[in-house]
Amino acid sequence: MKKKISLLMVLILVLSSLLVACGKNNEGTANAAEKENTTEVESYTLEGIKKKGKIIVGTSADYPPFETHALVDGEDQIVGFDIEIAKYIADELGVELELVDMDFDKLLGGLETGMLDMVIAGMNPTPEREKEANFTDIYFETTHSVLIHKDSASEITSPEDLKGKSIGVQIGTTQEEVAKTIENAEVLSLNLNADIVMNLKTKKIDCAVMEKVVAESFAKANDDLMVVEGITLDSGAEGVAIAVKKGNDELTEKLNEILADAKAKGLIDKWFVEANELYN
Ligand code: ARG
């Protein structure tokens, strides 16, 4: 009888420890599934964007024809070449577009923290920026030009003439880097291109460095300003690209597909022409 009882006890012990192990196991798998779920829905991934039904796009809307504020039907709106591209991307992904206007130098930080899903801001991919973010293929080729007051037309005609000049640039841009390499230049770094233009118009600075198409756009809108034909500055960048969070490869690939498709359909060229017409 005693033997039987102790055998039964052993059996109960074995069974209960088995049950505990099973329970733990279940818990384990439940936890893993939960974890998987949360990483799956990181809101800035392709899937996360589709899940939340919108793409949050950062830009710095002071850079026509790429992006600028304009009154549309009496309402302040952000318009331009990049904005048309962003709209197309949102349409292709089947989601809403939410634009966030920020200081240019804060944009990549916005990707890093997950506040933004994508940045489109006439941004040049550079080796340093590529350490911080993923970039798509270049969607538009650009070079950098010099914008001056018409009164300086005879004084600033070649790259040598920039030596010792006061030069306005936007903070955190490739233009700021280029300007800093010019001998004895006094670089004035500001947050907004509109303020740089104002400084130029009031002759507080001698010139400004911007992407050629942007300098042309400001010259078109301001009779007293002009682009120096004889100066092209090289920042090492070949053009502009879209940025997303570092490692967000699936979204990068998808954006490359969408950009290639828009290019093949002639839409990129069309949007560029249309954006330029806004300033005629
Ligand atoms: N292309 C320059 C850069 O990448 C300047 C871009 C400025 N863009 C803007 N939206 N303000 O640094």
Tab-separated table of C-alpha atoms and ligand atoms in Angstrom:
chain	number	residue	atom	x	y	z
A	1	MET	CA	0.000	0.000	0.000
A	2	LYS	CA	2.787	2.402	0.996
A	3	LYS	CA	4.595	1.637	-2.211
A	4	LYS	CA	1.455	2.375	-4.190
A	5	ILE	CA	0.995	5.732	-2.462
A	6	SER	CA	4.555	6.836	-3.047
A	7	LEU	CA	4.280	5.758	-6.693
A	8	LEU	CA	1.140	7.822	-7.000
A	9	MET	CA	2.916	10.770	-5.404
A	10	VAL	CA	5.769	10.488	-7.869
A	11	LEU	CA	3.284	10.335	-10.704
A	12	ILE	CA	1.456	13.416	-9.437
A	13	LEU	CA	4.746	15.252	-9.058
A	14	VAL	CA	5.843	14.367	-12.581
A	15	LEU	CA	2.474	15.327	-14.015
A	16	SER	CA	2.305	18.653	-12.196
A	17	SER	CA	5.811	19.641	-13.196
A	18	LEU	CA	4.882	18.757	-16.766
A	19	LEU	CA	1.822	20.989	-16.486
A	20	VAL	CA	3.906	23.877	-15.131
A	21	ALA	CA	6.374	23.446	-17.987
A	22	CYS	CA	3.519	23.491	-20.498
A	23	GLY	CA	2.094	26.631	-18.957
A	24	LYS	CA	5.450	28.343	-19.140
A	25	ASN	CA	5.837	27.286	-22.696
A	26	ASN	CA	2.489	28.770	-23.613
A	27	GLU	CA	3.372	31.973	-21.886
A	28	GLY	CA	6.633	31.999	-23.780
A	29	THR	CA	5.009	31.717	-27.167
A	30	ALA	CA	2.374	34.308	-26.284
A	31	ASN	CA	5.092	36.764	-25.342
A	32	ALA	CA	7.059	36.134	-28.497
A	33	ALA	CA	3.955	36.659	-30.608
A	34	GLU	CA	3.228	39.923	-28.817
A	35	LYS	CA	6.749	41.140	-29.385
A	36	GLU	CA	6.645	40.192	-33.028
A	37	ASN	CA	3.414	42.099	-33.405
A	38	THR	CA	4.804	45.302	-31.965
A	39	THR	CA	7.929	45.256	-34.111
A	40	GLU	CA	5.799	44.454	-37.153
A	41	VAL	CA	3.779	47.631	-36.761
A	42	GLU	CA	6.596	50.168	-36.343
A	43	SER	CA	4.624	53.057	-37.746
A	44	TYR	CA	7.340	54.270	-40.175
A	45	THR	CA	7.671	50.969	-42.071
A	46	LEU	CA	5.787	50.284	-45.293
A	47	GLU	CA	3.358	48.099	-43.355
A	48	GLY	CA	3.047	50.590	-40.513
A	49	ILE	CA	2.243	53.404	-42.925
A	50	LYS	CA	-0.457	51.310	-44.604
A	51	LYS	CA	-1.840	50.307	-41.219
A	52	LYS	CA	-2.169	53.863	-39.965
A	53	GLY	CA	-3.553	54.986	-43.340
A	54	LYS	CA	-1.241	57.969	-43.725
A	55	ILE	CA	2.336	58.889	-44.499
A	56	ILE	CA	3.897	61.660	-42.413
A	57	VAL	CA	6.250	63.642	-44.623
A	58	GLY	CA	8.709	66.248	-43.390
A	59	THR	CA	9.805	69.155	-45.541
A	60	SER	CA	11.169	72.664	-45.186
A	61	ALA	CA	8.818	74.797	-47.248
A	62	ASP	CA	11.082	77.730	-48.096
A	63	TYR	CA	12.697	76.325	-51.212
A	64	PRO	CA	10.814	77.010	-54.459
A	65	PRO	CA	10.267	75.263	-56.835
A	66	PHE	CA	10.808	72.207	-54.573
A	67	GLU	CA	8.481	73.352	-51.779
A	68	THR	CA	7.101	76.673	-50.666
A	69	HIS	CA	4.099	78.268	-49.019
A	70	ALA	CA	1.543	79.757	-51.385
A	71	LEU	CA	-1.952	81.122	-51.194
A	72	VAL	CA	-4.253	78.697	-52.941
A	73	ASP	CA	-7.860	79.917	-53.066
A	74	GLY	CA	-7.062	82.323	-50.271
A	75	GLU	CA	-5.603	79.595	-48.095
A	76	ASP	CA	-1.984	79.085	-47.085
A	77	GLN	CA	-0.720	75.807	-48.530
A	78	ILE	CA	2.556	74.031	-49.133
A	79	VAL	CA	3.064	73.498	-52.863
A	80	GLY	CA	5.837	72.571	-55.287
A	81	PHE	CA	7.699	69.868	-57.169
A	82	ASP	CA	8.474	67.745	-54.084
A	83	ILE	CA	4.902	68.061	-52.858
A	84	GLU	CA	3.542	66.630	-56.125
A	85	ILE	CA	5.948	63.712	-55.727
A	86	ALA	CA	4.830	63.218	-52.107
A	87	LYS	CA	1.158	63.268	-53.172
A	88	TYR	CA	1.831	60.664	-55.852
A	89	ILE	CA	3.659	58.444	-53.353
A	90	ALA	CA	0.758	58.689	-50.884
A	91	ASP	CA	-1.697	57.807	-53.691
A	92	GLU	CA	0.388	54.851	-54.819
A	93	LEU	CA	0.531	53.555	-51.233
A	94	GLY	CA	-3.199	54.170	-50.878
A	95	VAL	CA	-2.778	56.431	-47.830
A	96	GLU	CA	-3.348	60.063	-46.827
A	97	LEU	CA	-0.512	62.584	-46.994
A	98	GLU	CA	0.337	64.558	-43.860
A	99	LEU	CA	2.912	67.310	-44.398
A	100	VAL	CA	5.046	68.647	-41.566
A	101	ASP	CA	6.919	71.892	-42.198
A	102	MET	CA	10.138	72.100	-40.173
A	103	ASP	CA	13.590	73.669	-40.018
A	104	PHE	CA	15.719	71.942	-42.630
A	105	ASP	CA	18.380	70.856	-40.134
A	106	LYS	CA	15.802	69.044	-37.957
A	107	LEU	CA	14.410	66.820	-40.713
A	108	LEU	CA	16.727	63.831	-40.372
A	109	GLY	CA	16.262	63.907	-36.590
A	110	GLY	CA	12.520	63.617	-37.246
A	111	LEU	CA	13.150	60.340	-39.095
A	112	GLU	CA	15.429	59.072	-36.373
A	113	THR	CA	12.809	59.556	-33.641
A	114	GLY	CA	10.026	58.048	-35.770
A	115	MET	CA	8.095	61.338	-35.835
A	116	LEU	CA	8.390	61.414	-39.647
A	117	ASP	CA	8.040	58.525	-42.109
A	118	MET	CA	9.751	60.265	-44.997
A	119	VAL	CA	11.634	63.472	-45.826
A	120	ILE	CA	11.399	65.227	-49.174
A	121	ALA	CA	13.109	68.616	-49.150
A	122	GLY	CA	15.411	69.001	-52.130
A	123	MET	CA	17.894	67.088	-50.025
A	124	ASN	CA	21.260	65.921	-51.344
A	125	PRO	CA	22.314	62.482	-50.142
A	126	THR	CA	25.825	62.906	-48.702
A	127	PRO	CA	28.091	60.290	-47.110
A	128	GLU	CA	27.462	61.811	-43.635
A	129	ARG	CA	23.695	61.871	-44.102
A	130	GLU	CA	23.775	58.298	-45.405
A	131	LYS	CA	25.098	57.256	-41.993
A	132	GLU	CA	21.945	58.722	-40.423
A	133	ALA	CA	19.230	57.798	-42.930
A	134	ASN	CA	18.332	55.667	-45.953
A	135	PHE	CA	18.151	57.529	-49.260
A	136	THR	CA	16.269	56.618	-52.427
A	137	ASP	CA	17.759	56.979	-55.891
A	138	ILE	CA	18.244	60.554	-57.037
A	139	TYR	CA	14.979	61.845	-58.549
A	140	PHE	CA	16.345	65.144	-59.832
A	141	GLU	CA	19.854	66.278	-60.796
A	142	THR	CA	20.990	69.608	-59.438
A	143	THR	CA	23.996	71.902	-59.055
A	144	HIS	CA	24.581	74.862	-56.746
A	145	SER	CA	24.496	78.468	-57.911
A	146	VAL	CA	25.068	81.936	-56.535
A	147	LEU	CA	22.275	84.479	-56.154
A	148	ILE	CA	23.247	88.159	-55.961
A	149	HIS	CA	21.767	91.648	-55.949
A	150	LYS	CA	21.769	93.064	-59.484
A	151	ASP	CA	23.915	95.945	-58.215
A	152	SER	CA	26.770	93.462	-57.656
A	153	ALA	CA	26.568	92.113	-61.234
A	154	SER	CA	29.985	93.462	-62.237
A	155	GLU	CA	31.607	92.627	-58.922
A	156	ILE	CA	30.705	88.910	-58.667
A	157	THR	CA	31.179	87.068	-61.946
A	158	SER	CA	33.522	84.141	-61.201
A	159	PRO	CA	34.279	81.767	-58.288
A	160	GLU	CA	37.364	83.870	-57.368
A	161	ASP	CA	35.107	86.855	-56.722
A	162	LEU	CA	33.488	84.986	-53.815
A	163	LYS	CA	36.679	85.174	-51.728
A	164	GLY	CA	36.208	87.391	-48.677
A	165	LYS	CA	32.497	87.945	-49.421
A	166	SER	CA	29.597	87.579	-47.008
A	167	ILE	CA	27.562	84.573	-48.075
A	168	GLY	CA	24.065	83.623	-46.920
A	169	VAL	CA	23.202	79.918	-46.593
A	170	GLN	CA	20.589	77.782	-44.894
A	171	ILE	CA	21.670	76.037	-41.668
A	172	GLY	CA	22.639	72.390	-42.037
A	173	THR	CA	22.725	72.384	-45.842
A	174	THR	CA	25.358	71.235	-48.298
A	175	GLN	CA	25.512	74.890	-49.383
A	176	GLU	CA	26.659	75.835	-45.891
A	177	GLU	CA	29.498	73.315	-46.214
A	178	VAL	CA	30.502	74.630	-49.636
A	179	ALA	CA	30.415	78.264	-48.485
A	180	LYS	CA	32.684	77.431	-45.559
A	181	THR	CA	35.384	76.246	-47.980
A	182	ILE	CA	35.549	79.635	-49.731
A	183	GLU	CA	38.624	81.611	-48.721
A	184	ASN	CA	37.972	84.329	-46.144
A	185	ALA	CA	34.251	84.112	-46.709
A	186	GLU	CA	32.010	85.362	-43.954
A	187	VAL	CA	29.237	82.762	-43.819
A	188	LEU	CA	25.835	83.820	-42.504
A	189	SER	CA	23.811	80.700	-41.688
A	190	LEU	CA	20.064	81.220	-41.337
A	191	ASN	CA	17.093	78.923	-40.859
A	192	LEU	CA	14.979	80.141	-43.754
A	193	ASN	CA	15.826	80.908	-47.348
A	194	ALA	CA	13.276	83.739	-47.322
A	195	ASP	CA	15.426	85.474	-44.672
A	196	ILE	CA	18.543	84.936	-46.760
A	197	VAL	CA	16.776	86.559	-49.711
A	198	MET	CA	15.715	89.480	-47.514
A	199	ASN	CA	19.321	89.992	-46.390
A	200	LEU	CA	20.396	89.999	-50.018
A	201	LYS	CA	17.745	92.488	-51.083
A	202	THR	CA	18.759	94.859	-48.279
A	203	LYS	CA	22.447	94.290	-49.164
A	204	LYS	CA	23.350	92.970	-45.720
A	205	ILE	CA	25.125	90.096	-47.473
A	206	ASP	CA	26.915	89.931	-50.841
A	207	CYS	CA	25.459	86.683	-52.143
A	208	ALA	CA	23.636	83.457	-51.336
A	209	VAL	CA	24.318	79.843	-52.326
A	210	MET	CA	21.340	77.700	-53.349
A	211	GLU	CA	20.445	74.957	-55.783
A	212	LYS	CA	20.489	76.517	-59.273
A	213	VAL	CA	16.766	76.035	-59.890
A	214	VAL	CA	15.980	77.599	-56.507
A	215	ALA	CA	18.220	80.611	-57.114
A	216	GLU	CA	16.491	81.034	-60.498
A	217	SER	CA	13.116	80.842	-58.852
A	218	PHE	CA	13.974	83.576	-56.301
A	219	ALA	CA	15.448	85.705	-59.118
A	220	LYS	CA	12.197	85.344	-61.070
A	221	ALA	CA	10.174	86.504	-58.080
A	222	ASN	CA	12.515	89.396	-57.199
A	223	ASP	CA	13.424	91.898	-59.926
A	224	ASP	CA	16.420	93.185	-57.988
A	225	LEU	CA	18.105	89.747	-57.773
A	226	MET	CA	19.925	87.601	-60.341
A	227	VAL	CA	21.801	84.316	-60.689
A	228	VAL	CA	25.511	84.523	-61.575
A	229	GLU	CA	25.804	82.565	-64.823
A	230	GLY	CA	29.562	81.996	-64.500
A	231	ILE	CA	29.522	80.214	-61.140
A	232	THR	CA	28.611	76.591	-60.427
A	233	LEU	CA	29.643	75.264	-57.030
A	234	ASP	CA	30.243	71.568	-56.462
A	235	SER	CA	29.191	69.973	-53.178
A	236	GLY	CA	29.956	66.477	-54.437
A	237	ALA	CA	26.228	65.712	-54.640
A	238	GLU	CA	24.660	64.805	-57.948
A	239	GLY	CA	21.113	65.660	-57.094
A	240	VAL	CA	18.321	65.277	-54.608
A	241	ALA	CA	16.714	62.182	-53.076
A	242	ILE	CA	14.063	61.157	-50.556
A	243	ALA	CA	15.166	60.067	-47.065
A	244	VAL	CA	13.580	57.532	-44.706
A	245	LYS	CA	14.708	56.095	-41.374
A	246	LYS	CA	18.034	54.245	-41.441
A	247	GLY	CA	17.455	50.547	-42.151
A	248	ASN	CA	13.891	51.064	-43.437
A	249	ASP	CA	14.848	49.130	-46.554
A	250	GLU	CA	11.465	47.818	-47.647
A	251	LEU	CA	10.061	51.358	-47.790
A	252	THR	CA	13.177	52.603	-49.604
A	253	GLU	CA	12.718	49.913	-52.256
A	254	LYS	CA	9.037	50.710	-52.650
A	255	LEU	CA	9.799	54.431	-53.025
A	256	ASN	CA	12.437	53.654	-55.661
A	257	GLU	CA	9.833	51.676	-57.603
A	258	ILE	CA	7.314	54.511	-57.365
A	259	LEU	CA	9.910	57.125	-58.411
A	260	ALA	CA	11.065	55.009	-61.369
A	261	ASP	CA	7.476	54.541	-62.460
A	262	ALA	CA	6.715	58.287	-62.183
A	263	LYS	CA	9.854	59.056	-64.153
A	264	ALA	CA	8.975	56.533	-66.873
A	265	LYS	CA	5.525	58.105	-67.212
A	266	GLY	CA	7.100	61.553	-67.658
A	267	LEU	CA	5.438	62.776	-64.458
A	268	ILE	CA	8.620	63.945	-62.710
A	269	ASP	CA	9.457	66.259	-65.639
A	270	LYS	CA	5.864	67.454	-65.843
A	271	TRP	CA	5.694	68.311	-62.118
A	272	PHE	CA	8.994	70.183	-62.343
A	273	VAL	CA	7.738	72.315	-65.230
A	274	GLU	CA	4.436	72.960	-63.438
A	275	ALA	CA	6.151	73.937	-60.188
A	276	ASN	CA	8.320	76.434	-62.074
A	277	GLU	CA	5.268	77.934	-63.708
A	278	LEU	CA	3.966	78.820	-60.252
A	279	TYR	CA	6.658	81.510	-60.064
A	280	ASN	CA	6.352	83.052	-63.495
B	1	ARG	N1	20.177	70.674	-51.280
B	1	ARG	C1	20.614	71.265	-50.055
B	1	ARG	C2	20.904	70.189	-49.041
B	1	ARG	O1	20.527	69.083	-49.208
B	1	ARG	C3	19.639	72.271	-49.507
B	1	ARG	C4	18.248	71.814	-49.404
B	1	ARG	C5	17.362	72.802	-48.715
B	1	ARG	N2	16.007	72.382	-48.780
B	1	ARG	C6	14.953	73.082	-48.287
B	1	ARG	N3	13.769	72.569	-48.449
B	1	ARG	N4	15.119	74.202	-47.693
B	1	ARG	O2	21.532	70.423	-48.036
